[in-house]
mmCIF file of C-alpha atoms and ligand atoms in Angstrom:
data_model
loop_
_atom_site.group_PDB
_atom_site.id
_atom_site.type_symbol
_atom_site.label_atom_id
_atom_site.label_comp_id
_atom_site.label_asym_id
_atom_site.label_seq_id
_atom_site.Cartn_x
_atom_site.Cartn_y
_atom_site.Cartn_z
ATOM 1 C CA MET A 1 -16.999 52.553 2.065
ATOM 2 C CA PRO A 2 -18.942 54.828 3.521
ATOM 3 C CA TYR A 3 -22.024 53.730 1.230
ATOM 4 C CA ASN A 4 -23.784 50.100 1.286
ATOM 5 C CA PHE A 5 -24.180 48.567 -2.455
ATOM 6 C CA ASP A 6 -24.742 45.760 -0.976
ATOM 7 C CA GLU A 7 -27.930 46.475 0.465
ATOM 8 C CA VAL A 8 -31.071 44.532 -1.129
ATOM 9 C CA VAL A 9 -33.923 48.037 -1.403
ATOM 10 C CA ASP A 10 -37.134 45.798 -1.637
ATOM 11 C CA ARG A 11 -38.512 48.254 -4.991
ATOM 12 C CA SER A 12 -41.445 45.531 -5.312
ATOM 13 C CA GLN A 13 -43.835 48.018 -3.910
ATOM 14 C CA ASN A 14 -42.755 51.659 -5.209
ATOM 15 C CA TYR A 15 -44.608 51.590 -8.303
ATOM 16 C CA ALA A 16 -40.905 51.067 -10.159
ATOM 17 C CA ALA A 17 -41.480 50.270 -13.902
ATOM 18 C CA LYS A 18 -38.145 47.673 -13.244
ATOM 19 C CA PHE A 19 -41.134 45.032 -11.936
ATOM 20 C CA GLU A 20 -45.007 46.284 -11.575
ATOM 21 C CA GLU A 21 -44.101 47.127 -16.251
ATOM 22 C CA ALA A 22 -42.431 43.683 -16.484
ATOM 23 C CA GLU A 23 -45.656 42.415 -16.949
ATOM 24 C CA LEU A 24 -46.458 43.640 -19.925
ATOM 25 C CA HIS A 25 -43.102 43.496 -21.332
ATOM 26 C CA TYR A 26 -42.159 39.894 -20.011
ATOM 27 C CA GLY A 27 -45.817 38.197 -19.460
ATOM 28 C CA THR A 28 -44.876 37.765 -15.247
ATOM 29 C CA ASN A 29 -43.449 40.165 -12.884
ATOM 30 C CA GLN A 30 -42.120 36.905 -10.380
ATOM 31 C CA VAL A 31 -38.297 37.578 -12.428
ATOM 32 C CA ILE A 32 -35.510 39.002 -11.267
ATOM 33 C CA PRO A 33 -35.620 42.159 -13.432
ATOM 34 C CA LEU A 34 -32.368 43.221 -14.967
ATOM 35 C CA TRP A 35 -33.774 44.895 -17.556
ATOM 36 C CA ILE A 36 -35.646 48.282 -17.841
ATOM 37 C CA ALA A 37 -31.612 50.903 -16.660
ATOM 38 C CA ASP A 38 -32.819 52.699 -13.498
ATOM 39 C CA MET A 39 -30.246 51.486 -10.290
ATOM 40 C CA ASP A 40 -31.662 49.313 -6.964
ATOM 41 C CA PHE A 41 -29.846 51.532 -5.196
ATOM 42 C CA ARG A 42 -30.583 53.754 -2.915
ATOM 43 C CA THR A 43 -29.116 57.334 -3.841
ATOM 44 C CA ALA A 44 -26.684 59.747 -2.787
ATOM 45 C CA PRO A 45 -27.837 60.333 1.019
ATOM 46 C CA CYS A 46 -27.167 64.113 -0.291
ATOM 47 C CA VAL A 47 -29.691 64.337 -2.801
ATOM 48 C CA VAL A 48 -32.210 62.149 0.162
ATOM 49 C CA GLU A 49 -31.668 64.916 2.349
ATOM 50 C CA ALA A 50 -32.376 67.535 -0.232
ATOM 51 C CA ILE A 51 -35.530 66.029 -0.878
ATOM 52 C CA LYS A 52 -36.708 65.782 2.313
ATOM 53 C CA GLU A 53 -35.924 69.489 3.425
ATOM 54 C CA ARG A 54 -37.918 70.316 0.334
ATOM 55 C CA ALA A 55 -41.330 68.279 1.512
ATOM 56 C CA ASP A 56 -40.932 68.818 4.796
ATOM 57 C CA GLN A 57 -42.085 72.392 3.750
ATOM 58 C CA GLY A 58 -45.469 71.498 2.279
ATOM 59 C CA ILE A 59 -45.820 74.247 -0.358
ATOM 60 C CA PHE A 60 -45.350 72.261 -3.959
ATOM 61 C CA GLY A 61 -45.921 75.550 -5.836
ATOM 62 C CA TYR A 62 -44.690 76.030 -9.330
ATOM 63 C CA THR A 63 -41.348 76.471 -9.491
ATOM 64 C CA TRP A 64 -37.913 78.540 -11.197
ATOM 65 C CA ARG A 65 -34.998 78.011 -11.646
ATOM 66 C CA THR A 66 -32.330 80.079 -9.838
ATOM 67 C CA PRO A 67 -28.931 81.063 -11.563
ATOM 68 C CA ARG A 68 -27.654 78.401 -8.758
ATOM 69 C CA TYR A 69 -29.420 75.590 -11.832
ATOM 70 C CA PHE A 70 -27.423 75.757 -14.354
ATOM 71 C CA GLU A 71 -24.411 76.675 -12.539
ATOM 72 C CA SER A 72 -24.352 73.265 -10.430
ATOM 73 C CA ILE A 73 -25.111 71.788 -13.778
ATOM 74 C CA ALA A 74 -21.972 73.705 -15.639
ATOM 75 C CA ALA A 75 -19.581 73.513 -12.977
ATOM 76 C CA TRP A 76 -19.610 69.461 -12.487
ATOM 77 C CA GLN A 77 -19.002 69.313 -16.470
ATOM 78 C CA GLN A 78 -15.474 71.084 -15.643
ATOM 79 C CA LYS A 79 -15.198 69.671 -13.295
ATOM 80 C CA ARG A 80 -15.205 65.847 -14.119
ATOM 81 C CA ASN A 81 -14.691 66.564 -18.308
ATOM 82 C CA GLY A 82 -13.043 69.119 -19.242
ATOM 83 C CA TRP A 83 -15.461 71.236 -20.638
ATOM 84 C CA LEU A 84 -17.389 74.499 -19.673
ATOM 85 C CA PRO A 85 -20.671 75.035 -21.028
ATOM 86 C CA GLU A 86 -21.636 77.989 -22.137
ATOM 87 C CA ILE A 87 -24.367 79.200 -19.584
ATOM 88 C CA ASN A 88 -26.430 80.733 -21.868
ATOM 89 C CA LYS A 89 -27.174 77.626 -24.442
ATOM 90 C CA MET A 90 -28.493 74.741 -21.861
ATOM 91 C CA ALA A 91 -32.536 74.449 -21.846
ATOM 92 C CA PHE A 92 -34.025 71.935 -19.164
ATOM 93 C CA ALA A 93 -35.765 69.105 -20.472
ATOM 94 C CA PRO A 94 -37.783 66.660 -18.596
ATOM 95 C CA GLY A 95 -36.044 63.936 -20.123
ATOM 96 C CA VAL A 96 -33.387 62.997 -23.209
ATOM 97 C CA VAL A 97 -36.002 61.135 -26.007
ATOM 98 C CA PRO A 98 -38.588 63.728 -25.305
ATOM 99 C CA ALA A 99 -36.022 66.147 -25.959
ATOM 100 C CA MET A 100 -34.310 64.629 -29.155
ATOM 101 C CA ARG A 101 -37.962 64.407 -30.864
ATOM 102 C CA MET A 102 -38.178 68.207 -29.908
ATOM 103 C CA VAL A 103 -35.139 68.668 -31.774
ATOM 104 C CA LEU A 104 -35.427 66.272 -34.831
ATOM 105 C CA ASN A 105 -39.772 67.864 -35.086
ATOM 106 C CA MET A 106 -38.500 71.512 -35.071
ATOM 107 C CA PHE A 107 -35.336 71.673 -36.526
ATOM 108 C CA THR A 108 -35.989 68.997 -39.196
ATOM 109 C CA GLN A 109 -38.116 68.377 -42.021
ATOM 110 C CA PRO A 110 -40.064 65.275 -42.499
ATOM 111 C CA GLY A 111 -37.910 62.425 -44.534
ATOM 112 C CA ASP A 112 -34.849 64.100 -43.367
ATOM 113 C CA LYS A 113 -31.809 61.292 -43.123
ATOM 114 C CA ILE A 114 -30.887 60.640 -39.847
ATOM 115 C CA ILE A 115 -27.990 58.233 -38.902
ATOM 116 C CA ILE A 116 -27.594 56.176 -35.424
ATOM 117 C CA GLN A 117 -24.766 52.882 -35.074
ATOM 118 C CA GLN A 118 -26.764 50.197 -33.968
ATOM 119 C CA PRO A 119 -26.251 48.105 -31.577
ATOM 120 C CA VAL A 120 -27.644 51.437 -29.661
ATOM 121 C CA TYR A 121 -30.438 52.942 -27.393
ATOM 122 C CA HIS A 122 -33.586 51.858 -28.830
ATOM 123 C CA PRO A 123 -35.335 54.906 -29.128
ATOM 124 C CA PHE A 124 -32.841 56.551 -30.985
ATOM 125 C CA ALA A 125 -34.366 54.270 -34.243
ATOM 126 C CA ASP A 126 -37.934 54.995 -32.006
ATOM 127 C CA VAL A 127 -37.148 58.895 -32.395
ATOM 128 C CA VAL A 128 -36.566 59.083 -35.715
ATOM 129 C CA GLU A 129 -39.258 57.134 -37.312
ATOM 130 C CA ASN A 130 -42.106 58.489 -34.801
ATOM 131 C CA THR A 131 -41.485 61.697 -36.368
ATOM 132 C CA GLY A 132 -41.480 60.510 -40.354
ATOM 133 C CA ARG A 133 -37.458 61.129 -40.705
ATOM 134 C CA THR A 134 -35.417 58.447 -42.120
ATOM 135 C CA LEU A 135 -33.682 56.295 -40.094
ATOM 136 C CA VAL A 136 -30.205 55.390 -41.827
ATOM 137 C CA VAL A 137 -27.899 53.242 -39.612
ATOM 138 C CA SER A 138 -24.308 52.571 -39.866
ATOM 139 C CA PRO A 139 -23.780 49.524 -37.414
ATOM 140 C CA LEU A 140 -20.893 49.145 -35.686
ATOM 141 C CA LYS A 141 -17.840 47.210 -35.923
ATOM 142 C CA ARG A 142 -17.736 43.680 -33.462
ATOM 143 C CA ASP A 143 -14.085 41.862 -33.643
ATOM 144 C CA GLU A 144 -13.419 38.024 -32.716
ATOM 145 C CA ASP A 145 -13.051 39.746 -29.015
ATOM 146 C CA GLY A 146 -16.371 41.464 -28.470
ATOM 147 C CA TYR A 147 -14.645 45.387 -28.970
ATOM 148 C CA TYR A 148 -16.653 47.049 -30.790
ATOM 149 C CA THR A 149 -14.661 50.700 -32.797
ATOM 150 C CA MET A 150 -16.982 52.914 -35.075
ATOM 151 C CA ASP A 151 -17.003 51.804 -39.427
ATOM 152 C CA LEU A 152 -15.710 55.076 -40.462
ATOM 153 C CA GLU A 153 -15.686 54.643 -44.591
ATOM 154 C CA ASP A 154 -19.444 53.050 -44.083
ATOM 155 C CA PHE A 155 -20.246 56.324 -41.848
ATOM 156 C CA GLU A 156 -18.747 58.498 -44.570
ATOM 157 C CA ALA A 157 -20.877 57.244 -47.137
ATOM 158 C CA LYS A 158 -23.831 57.903 -44.953
ATOM 159 C CA ALA A 159 -22.926 60.851 -44.396
ATOM 160 C CA ARG A 160 -22.002 62.132 -47.630
ATOM 161 C CA ASP A 161 -25.038 61.586 -48.437
ATOM 162 C CA GLY A 162 -26.987 63.365 -47.281
ATOM 163 C CA ALA A 163 -27.634 62.967 -44.066
ATOM 164 C CA LYS A 164 -29.222 65.684 -41.807
ATOM 165 C CA TYR A 165 -27.969 64.931 -38.029
ATOM 166 C CA PHE A 166 -26.677 61.712 -36.528
ATOM 167 C CA ILE A 167 -27.158 61.024 -32.932
ATOM 168 C CA LEU A 168 -24.366 59.804 -30.799
ATOM 169 C CA CYS A 169 -24.083 57.518 -27.573
ATOM 170 C CA ASN A 170 -21.738 58.888 -25.811
ATOM 171 C CA PRO A 171 -20.783 56.666 -24.128
ATOM 172 C CA HIS A 172 -22.428 54.008 -25.636
ATOM 173 C CA ASN A 173 -25.375 51.879 -24.390
ATOM 174 C CA PRO A 174 -25.431 48.750 -24.642
ATOM 175 C CA VAL A 175 -21.760 48.517 -25.365
ATOM 176 C CA GLY A 176 -20.481 49.760 -22.871
ATOM 177 C CA ARG A 177 -17.612 51.592 -25.672
ATOM 178 C CA VAL A 178 -16.296 55.394 -24.450
ATOM 179 C CA TRP A 179 -15.015 56.976 -27.823
ATOM 180 C CA THR A 180 -11.604 58.168 -27.493
ATOM 181 C CA PRO A 181 -10.775 61.681 -28.597
ATOM 182 C CA GLU A 182 -9.443 60.581 -31.932
ATOM 183 C CA GLU A 183 -12.852 58.261 -32.470
ATOM 184 C CA LEU A 184 -14.537 61.558 -32.031
ATOM 185 C CA LYS A 185 -12.329 63.832 -33.954
ATOM 186 C CA ALA A 186 -12.441 61.200 -36.595
ATOM 187 C CA VAL A 187 -16.511 60.466 -36.686
ATOM 188 C CA GLY A 188 -17.217 64.684 -35.675
ATOM 189 C CA GLY A 189 -14.897 65.751 -38.570
ATOM 190 C CA LEU A 190 -16.453 64.038 -41.073
ATOM 191 C CA CYS A 191 -19.973 65.885 -39.804
ATOM 192 C CA VAL A 192 -18.364 68.708 -40.005
ATOM 193 C CA ARG A 193 -16.880 68.492 -43.355
ATOM 194 C CA TYR A 194 -20.667 66.818 -44.682
ATOM 195 C CA GLY A 195 -22.359 69.194 -42.538
ATOM 196 C CA VAL A 196 -24.090 66.681 -40.523
ATOM 197 C CA LYS A 197 -25.179 67.673 -37.313
ATOM 198 C CA ILE A 198 -24.270 66.102 -33.885
ATOM 199 C CA LEU A 199 -27.030 64.759 -31.341
ATOM 200 C CA SER A 200 -25.002 64.323 -28.419
ATOM 201 C CA ASP A 201 -26.131 61.462 -26.207
ATOM 202 C CA GLU A 202 -24.497 62.306 -22.766
ATOM 203 C CA ILE A 203 -26.802 60.531 -19.943
ATOM 204 C CA HIS A 204 -23.974 57.591 -19.657
ATOM 205 C CA SER A 205 -20.901 59.838 -18.702
ATOM 206 C CA ASP A 206 -21.027 60.120 -15.526
ATOM 207 C CA LEU A 207 -20.262 55.873 -14.983
ATOM 208 C CA MET A 208 -16.581 55.216 -16.599
ATOM 209 C CA LEU A 209 -15.472 52.720 -15.040
ATOM 210 C CA ASN A 210 -11.880 51.436 -13.876
ATOM 211 C CA GLY A 211 -10.464 55.292 -14.576
ATOM 212 C CA ARG A 212 -11.995 55.809 -18.083
ATOM 213 C CA LYS A 213 -12.225 59.703 -18.901
ATOM 214 C CA HIS A 214 -15.143 60.420 -21.148
ATOM 215 C CA THR A 215 -14.648 63.075 -23.910
ATOM 216 C CA CYS A 216 -17.639 65.420 -24.663
ATOM 217 C CA MET A 217 -17.888 65.193 -27.732
ATOM 218 C CA ALA A 218 -18.625 69.654 -28.142
ATOM 219 C CA SER A 219 -14.693 69.669 -26.181
ATOM 220 C CA VAL A 220 -13.164 67.865 -29.202
ATOM 221 C CA SER A 221 -12.804 70.877 -30.919
ATOM 222 C CA PRO A 222 -14.883 74.295 -32.294
ATOM 223 C CA ASP A 223 -16.113 72.880 -35.998
ATOM 224 C CA ILE A 224 -17.153 69.748 -34.211
ATOM 225 C CA ALA A 225 -19.050 71.634 -30.989
ATOM 226 C CA ALA A 226 -20.547 74.427 -33.404
ATOM 227 C CA VAL A 227 -22.749 71.580 -35.422
ATOM 228 C CA THR A 228 -22.821 69.864 -31.833
ATOM 229 C CA THR A 229 -25.844 69.323 -28.490
ATOM 230 C CA THR A 230 -25.692 67.097 -25.888
ATOM 231 C CA PHE A 231 -27.619 65.920 -23.510
ATOM 232 C CA ILE A 232 -26.881 65.259 -19.947
ATOM 233 C CA ALA A 233 -28.797 64.072 -16.692
ATOM 234 C CA PRO A 234 -28.073 62.878 -13.630
ATOM 235 C CA SER A 235 -30.530 60.729 -14.225
ATOM 236 C CA LYS A 236 -28.511 57.496 -14.994
ATOM 237 C CA THR A 237 -26.205 58.960 -11.944
ATOM 238 C CA PHE A 238 -27.401 59.452 -9.345
ATOM 239 C CA ASN A 239 -30.995 57.156 -9.910
ATOM 240 C CA LEU A 240 -33.425 59.516 -10.277
ATOM 241 C CA ALA A 241 -35.502 59.232 -13.755
ATOM 242 C CA GLY A 242 -37.993 58.857 -12.073
ATOM 243 C CA LEU A 243 -37.564 62.900 -11.613
ATOM 244 C CA GLN A 244 -37.519 63.463 -15.308
ATOM 245 C CA SER A 245 -35.177 66.458 -15.569
ATOM 246 C CA SER A 246 -32.536 66.959 -18.217
ATOM 247 C CA THR A 247 -30.156 69.628 -19.821
ATOM 248 C CA ILE A 248 -29.890 70.248 -23.447
ATOM 249 C CA ILE A 249 -26.401 72.259 -24.160
ATOM 250 C CA PHE A 250 -27.055 73.372 -27.802
ATOM 251 C CA ASP A 251 -24.715 74.872 -30.656
ATOM 252 C CA THR A 252 -26.530 77.924 -31.010
ATOM 253 C CA GLU A 253 -27.923 80.464 -28.633
ATOM 254 C CA GLY A 254 -30.251 80.824 -31.431
ATOM 255 C CA ARG A 255 -31.655 77.186 -31.907
ATOM 256 C CA LYS A 256 -31.795 76.763 -27.271
ATOM 257 C CA ASP A 257 -34.124 79.997 -27.995
ATOM 258 C CA GLN A 258 -36.573 78.305 -30.430
ATOM 259 C CA TYR A 259 -36.688 75.219 -28.117
ATOM 260 C CA VAL A 260 -36.812 77.285 -24.692
ATOM 261 C CA ALA A 261 -40.126 79.052 -26.475
ATOM 262 C CA GLU A 262 -41.001 76.189 -27.402
ATOM 263 C CA LEU A 263 -41.607 74.356 -24.218
ATOM 264 C CA LYS A 264 -43.028 77.702 -22.644
ATOM 265 C CA ARG A 265 -46.171 77.126 -25.522
ATOM 266 C CA MET A 266 -46.159 73.575 -24.534
ATOM 267 C CA ASP A 267 -46.399 74.508 -20.296
ATOM 268 C CA ILE A 268 -43.213 72.167 -19.634
ATOM 269 C CA ALA A 269 -40.148 74.542 -19.234
ATOM 270 C CA ARG A 270 -40.695 73.839 -15.865
ATOM 271 C CA ASN A 271 -38.462 71.523 -13.288
ATOM 272 C CA ASN A 272 -40.663 69.800 -10.633
ATOM 273 C CA CYS A 273 -40.016 71.241 -6.849
ATOM 274 C CA PHE A 274 -38.137 68.030 -6.496
ATOM 275 C CA SER A 275 -36.039 68.490 -9.505
ATOM 276 C CA LEU A 276 -35.039 70.747 -8.698
ATOM 277 C CA VAL A 277 -33.235 70.764 -5.746
ATOM 278 C CA ALA A 278 -32.096 67.180 -6.147
ATOM 279 C CA THR A 279 -29.553 67.654 -8.914
ATOM 280 C CA MET A 280 -28.104 70.694 -7.298
ATOM 281 C CA ALA A 281 -27.170 68.773 -4.563
ATOM 282 C CA ALA A 282 -26.535 65.341 -6.790
ATOM 283 C CA TYR A 283 -23.647 67.780 -8.829
ATOM 284 C CA GLU A 284 -22.834 69.811 -5.386
ATOM 285 C CA LYS A 285 -21.957 67.797 -3.226
ATOM 286 C CA GLY A 286 -22.403 63.702 -4.639
ATOM 287 C CA GLU A 287 -18.678 62.784 -5.930
ATOM 288 C CA ALA A 288 -17.873 60.633 -3.134
ATOM 289 C CA TRP A 289 -20.606 58.817 -3.716
ATOM 290 C CA LEU A 290 -21.029 58.175 -7.879
ATOM 291 C CA GLU A 291 -16.531 57.509 -6.820
ATOM 292 C CA GLU A 292 -18.112 55.333 -5.072
ATOM 293 C CA LEU A 293 -20.256 53.825 -6.980
ATOM 294 C CA GLN A 294 -17.507 53.399 -9.847
ATOM 295 C CA VAL A 295 -15.844 51.204 -8.274
ATOM 296 C CA TYR A 296 -18.633 49.066 -6.870
ATOM 297 C CA LEU A 297 -20.324 48.674 -10.303
ATOM 298 C CA ALA A 298 -16.852 47.848 -12.115
ATOM 299 C CA ASP A 299 -16.925 45.526 -9.433
ATOM 300 C CA ASN A 300 -19.995 43.294 -10.471
ATOM 301 C CA MET A 301 -18.560 43.795 -14.292
ATOM 302 C CA ARG A 302 -15.797 41.497 -13.496
ATOM 303 C CA PHE A 303 -17.541 39.088 -10.510
ATOM 304 C CA ILE A 304 -20.380 38.792 -14.279
ATOM 305 C CA TYR A 305 -17.152 38.349 -16.824
ATOM 306 C CA ASP A 306 -15.969 35.282 -13.843
ATOM 307 C CA PHE A 307 -19.017 34.311 -12.958
ATOM 308 C CA CYS A 308 -19.593 33.035 -17.172
ATOM 309 C CA ARG A 309 -15.773 32.356 -17.278
ATOM 310 C CA GLU A 310 -16.021 29.650 -14.240
ATOM 311 C CA HIS A 311 -19.696 28.719 -14.806
ATOM 312 C CA LEU A 312 -21.773 29.957 -18.253
ATOM 313 C CA PRO A 313 -18.862 29.019 -20.851
ATOM 314 C CA GLU A 314 -21.773 29.865 -23.091
ATOM 315 C CA LEU A 315 -22.495 32.873 -22.358
ATOM 316 C CA LYS A 316 -20.224 35.252 -23.739
ATOM 317 C CA PRO A 317 -19.981 39.189 -21.418
ATOM 318 C CA ASN A 318 -17.906 42.368 -21.987
ATOM 319 C CA LEU A 319 -16.070 44.562 -19.799
ATOM 320 C CA PRO A 320 -17.600 47.263 -20.682
ATOM 321 C CA GLU A 321 -15.512 50.924 -19.752
ATOM 322 C CA ALA A 322 -18.511 52.451 -18.965
ATOM 323 C CA THR A 323 -22.529 52.309 -18.142
ATOM 324 C CA TYR A 324 -23.707 50.227 -15.575
ATOM 325 C CA LEU A 325 -25.124 47.637 -18.803
ATOM 326 C CA ASN A 326 -23.460 44.930 -19.817
ATOM 327 C CA TRP A 327 -23.804 43.034 -23.027
ATOM 328 C CA ILE A 328 -23.332 39.707 -23.448
ATOM 329 C CA ASP A 329 -22.667 37.329 -26.475
ATOM 330 C CA ALA A 330 -25.283 34.398 -25.487
ATOM 331 C CA ARG A 331 -25.057 32.992 -29.013
ATOM 332 C CA GLY A 332 -23.381 30.004 -27.963
ATOM 333 C CA LEU A 333 -26.934 28.832 -26.037
ATOM 334 C CA GLY A 334 -27.435 28.302 -30.083
ATOM 335 C CA LEU A 335 -31.239 29.813 -29.338
ATOM 336 C CA ASP A 336 -33.036 32.038 -31.721
ATOM 337 C CA ASP A 337 -35.056 35.385 -30.344
ATOM 338 C CA GLU A 338 -37.875 34.317 -29.169
ATOM 339 C CA ALA A 339 -36.575 31.381 -28.023
ATOM 340 C CA LEU A 340 -33.823 32.938 -26.105
ATOM 341 C CA HIS A 341 -35.517 35.813 -24.867
ATOM 342 C CA ARG A 342 -38.340 32.965 -23.560
ATOM 343 C CA PHE A 343 -35.659 30.510 -22.359
ATOM 344 C CA CYS A 344 -34.399 33.196 -19.739
ATOM 345 C CA VAL A 345 -37.772 34.709 -18.649
ATOM 346 C CA ASP A 346 -39.555 31.155 -17.667
ATOM 347 C CA LYS A 347 -36.847 28.819 -17.269
ATOM 348 C CA ALA A 348 -33.993 31.177 -15.500
ATOM 349 C CA GLY A 349 -36.992 33.252 -13.685
ATOM 350 C CA VAL A 350 -34.179 36.747 -15.603
ATOM 351 C CA ALA A 351 -35.735 39.246 -17.671
ATOM 352 C CA PHE A 352 -32.470 40.457 -19.331
ATOM 353 C CA GLY A 353 -33.143 43.402 -22.334
ATOM 354 C CA LYS A 354 -33.820 41.848 -25.583
ATOM 355 C CA GLY A 355 -30.837 42.186 -28.026
ATOM 356 C CA THR A 356 -33.281 42.620 -30.136
ATOM 357 C CA ASP A 357 -34.711 45.942 -29.010
ATOM 358 C CA PHE A 358 -31.627 47.535 -29.810
ATOM 359 C CA GLY A 359 -31.036 46.340 -33.643
ATOM 360 C CA ALA A 360 -28.369 45.461 -36.374
ATOM 361 C CA GLY A 361 -25.868 43.183 -35.309
ATOM 362 C CA GLY A 362 -28.569 42.929 -31.284
ATOM 363 C CA SER A 363 -29.871 38.946 -32.902
ATOM 364 C CA GLY A 364 -28.634 36.313 -29.542
ATOM 365 C CA PHE A 365 -27.521 39.052 -27.546
ATOM 366 C CA LEU A 366 -29.034 39.881 -23.135
ATOM 367 C CA ARG A 367 -28.542 43.378 -22.084
ATOM 368 C CA LEU A 368 -27.595 42.138 -18.116
ATOM 369 C CA ASN A 369 -28.360 45.782 -15.832
ATOM 370 C CA ALA A 370 -25.530 45.583 -12.852
ATOM 371 C CA ALA A 371 -26.406 48.527 -11.078
ATOM 372 C CA CYS A 372 -27.361 46.063 -8.579
ATOM 373 C CA PRO A 373 -26.685 44.413 -4.830
ATOM 374 C CA ARG A 374 -23.816 41.475 -6.480
ATOM 375 C CA SER A 375 -26.135 39.439 -4.273
ATOM 376 C CA THR A 376 -28.664 39.397 -6.956
ATOM 377 C CA ILE A 377 -26.331 38.871 -10.235
ATOM 378 C CA GLU A 378 -25.005 36.273 -8.468
ATOM 379 C CA LYS A 379 -28.744 34.932 -7.522
ATOM 380 C CA ALA A 380 -29.538 35.938 -11.113
ATOM 381 C CA LEU A 381 -26.500 33.829 -12.786
ATOM 382 C CA THR A 382 -26.892 30.896 -10.691
ATOM 383 C CA GLN A 383 -30.397 30.728 -11.469
ATOM 384 C CA LEU A 384 -29.065 30.811 -15.346
ATOM 385 C CA GLU A 385 -26.667 28.331 -14.706
ATOM 386 C CA LYS A 386 -28.839 25.726 -13.474
ATOM 387 C CA ALA A 387 -31.606 26.220 -16.191
ATOM 388 C CA ILE A 388 -29.010 25.636 -19.088
ATOM 389 C CA ARG A 389 -27.969 22.212 -16.952
ATOM 390 C CA ALA A 390 -31.581 21.118 -16.876
ATOM 391 C CA ARG A 391 -31.983 21.334 -20.555
HETATM 392 C C1 PLP B 1 -28.128 56.019 -23.997
HETATM 393 C C2 PLP B 1 -29.593 57.087 -23.443
HETATM 394 N N1 PLP B 1 -30.573 57.941 -23.502
HETATM 395 C C3 PLP B 1 -31.412 58.564 -22.701
HETATM 396 C C4 PLP B 1 -32.595 56.869 -21.763
HETATM 397 C C5 PLP B 1 -33.450 57.952 -21.419
HETATM 398 O O1 PLP B 1 -33.475 59.509 -20.715
HETATM 399 P P1 PLP B 1 -34.506 59.955 -20.870
HETATM 400 O O2 PLP B 1 -35.334 59.009 -19.178
HETATM 401 O O3 PLP B 1 -34.023 61.556 -19.513
HETATM 402 O O4 PLP B 1 -35.630 60.381 -21.742
HETATM 403 C C6 PLP B 1 -31.812 56.342 -21.360
HETATM 404 C C7 PLP B 1 -32.153 55.487 -20.621
HETATM 405 O O5 PLP B 1 -31.752 54.336 -20.858
HETATM 406 C C8 PLP B 1 -30.310 55.863 -22.144
HETATM 407 O O6 PLP B 1 -29.895 55.093 -22.502
#
């Protein structure tokens, strides 16, 4: 393996939200931070080189995207997922979440019903509520083995009831599902039938584990493509969230044009000079690095699973099909949510994502960010084991 994902990089001095912001959410930053979704690994060397080369020029003026930028993104999608997005429907966004908010603001009305499937990435509920739209939750179903599926009967009832948009998490954060083409066809078909448009958040789609394949919602059928707007980014894949650049692939060129006009009015239509070169370098030269990362992450997930089976039977982690996020059923500890949260922080010294943040179905769960060296995970789980045994 030419890339060393075991290396422990000290991030405590680099203005990392994971450390600095922990104080705000956990009351301390003296914890092992396994919460916010970025990685403790250095990005691919090709990305670092591109940024260094750009920095060496010493000129950081206004940028302009040449055709190479969107071409590199489209080519990556085609190569990795077999879907070639149309460049004339692609637009820049400073982030997936702000872009979703803009899309809802521009193409829906206050009070419109928007469906999400909880437990899910909590800003989905926030963007709906903060824009004055009506949140409609169609909860995922969980079987006794902890495997999640969509509740299509419930979804249909809600789609039929006048919903305007559905925000899909594909693959799903936090439950780690890679939706199959059949599942996507079924839920997408309901959207087409009832006139519900789809926002497909595919930000984690490069992080497939154990050889699984991602299916882009917009590639499932022409009918579904006609109502689907897709959000992608190199930020999770290559650990570039701090560079703030994402891509939206709109359902129609007309809506793309309206969105871009609004970006220009707000004067936020340009990439910063580093995200521009980093994105192209990642998509053009980063594949070998990503493939090693995927193996390391899958091994981390197996490590967590085996560790808990052996030492922490009160915790039931999943084996996610994608993402670097592990969704742990901690109800075996018999604590209410506040007590569980405080116990992890105060007694074990570990900051997990709180299950309740993800909405319905999150109570009693923890989200563990496994994008860190295995030694960090081992330390966190060992601290947790010690704290549990000392109860
Ligand atoms: C499903 C999902 N969408 C979007 C984001 C954030 O995207 P951005 O930083 O581009 O707004 C995250 C980050 O964790 C995520 O998990």
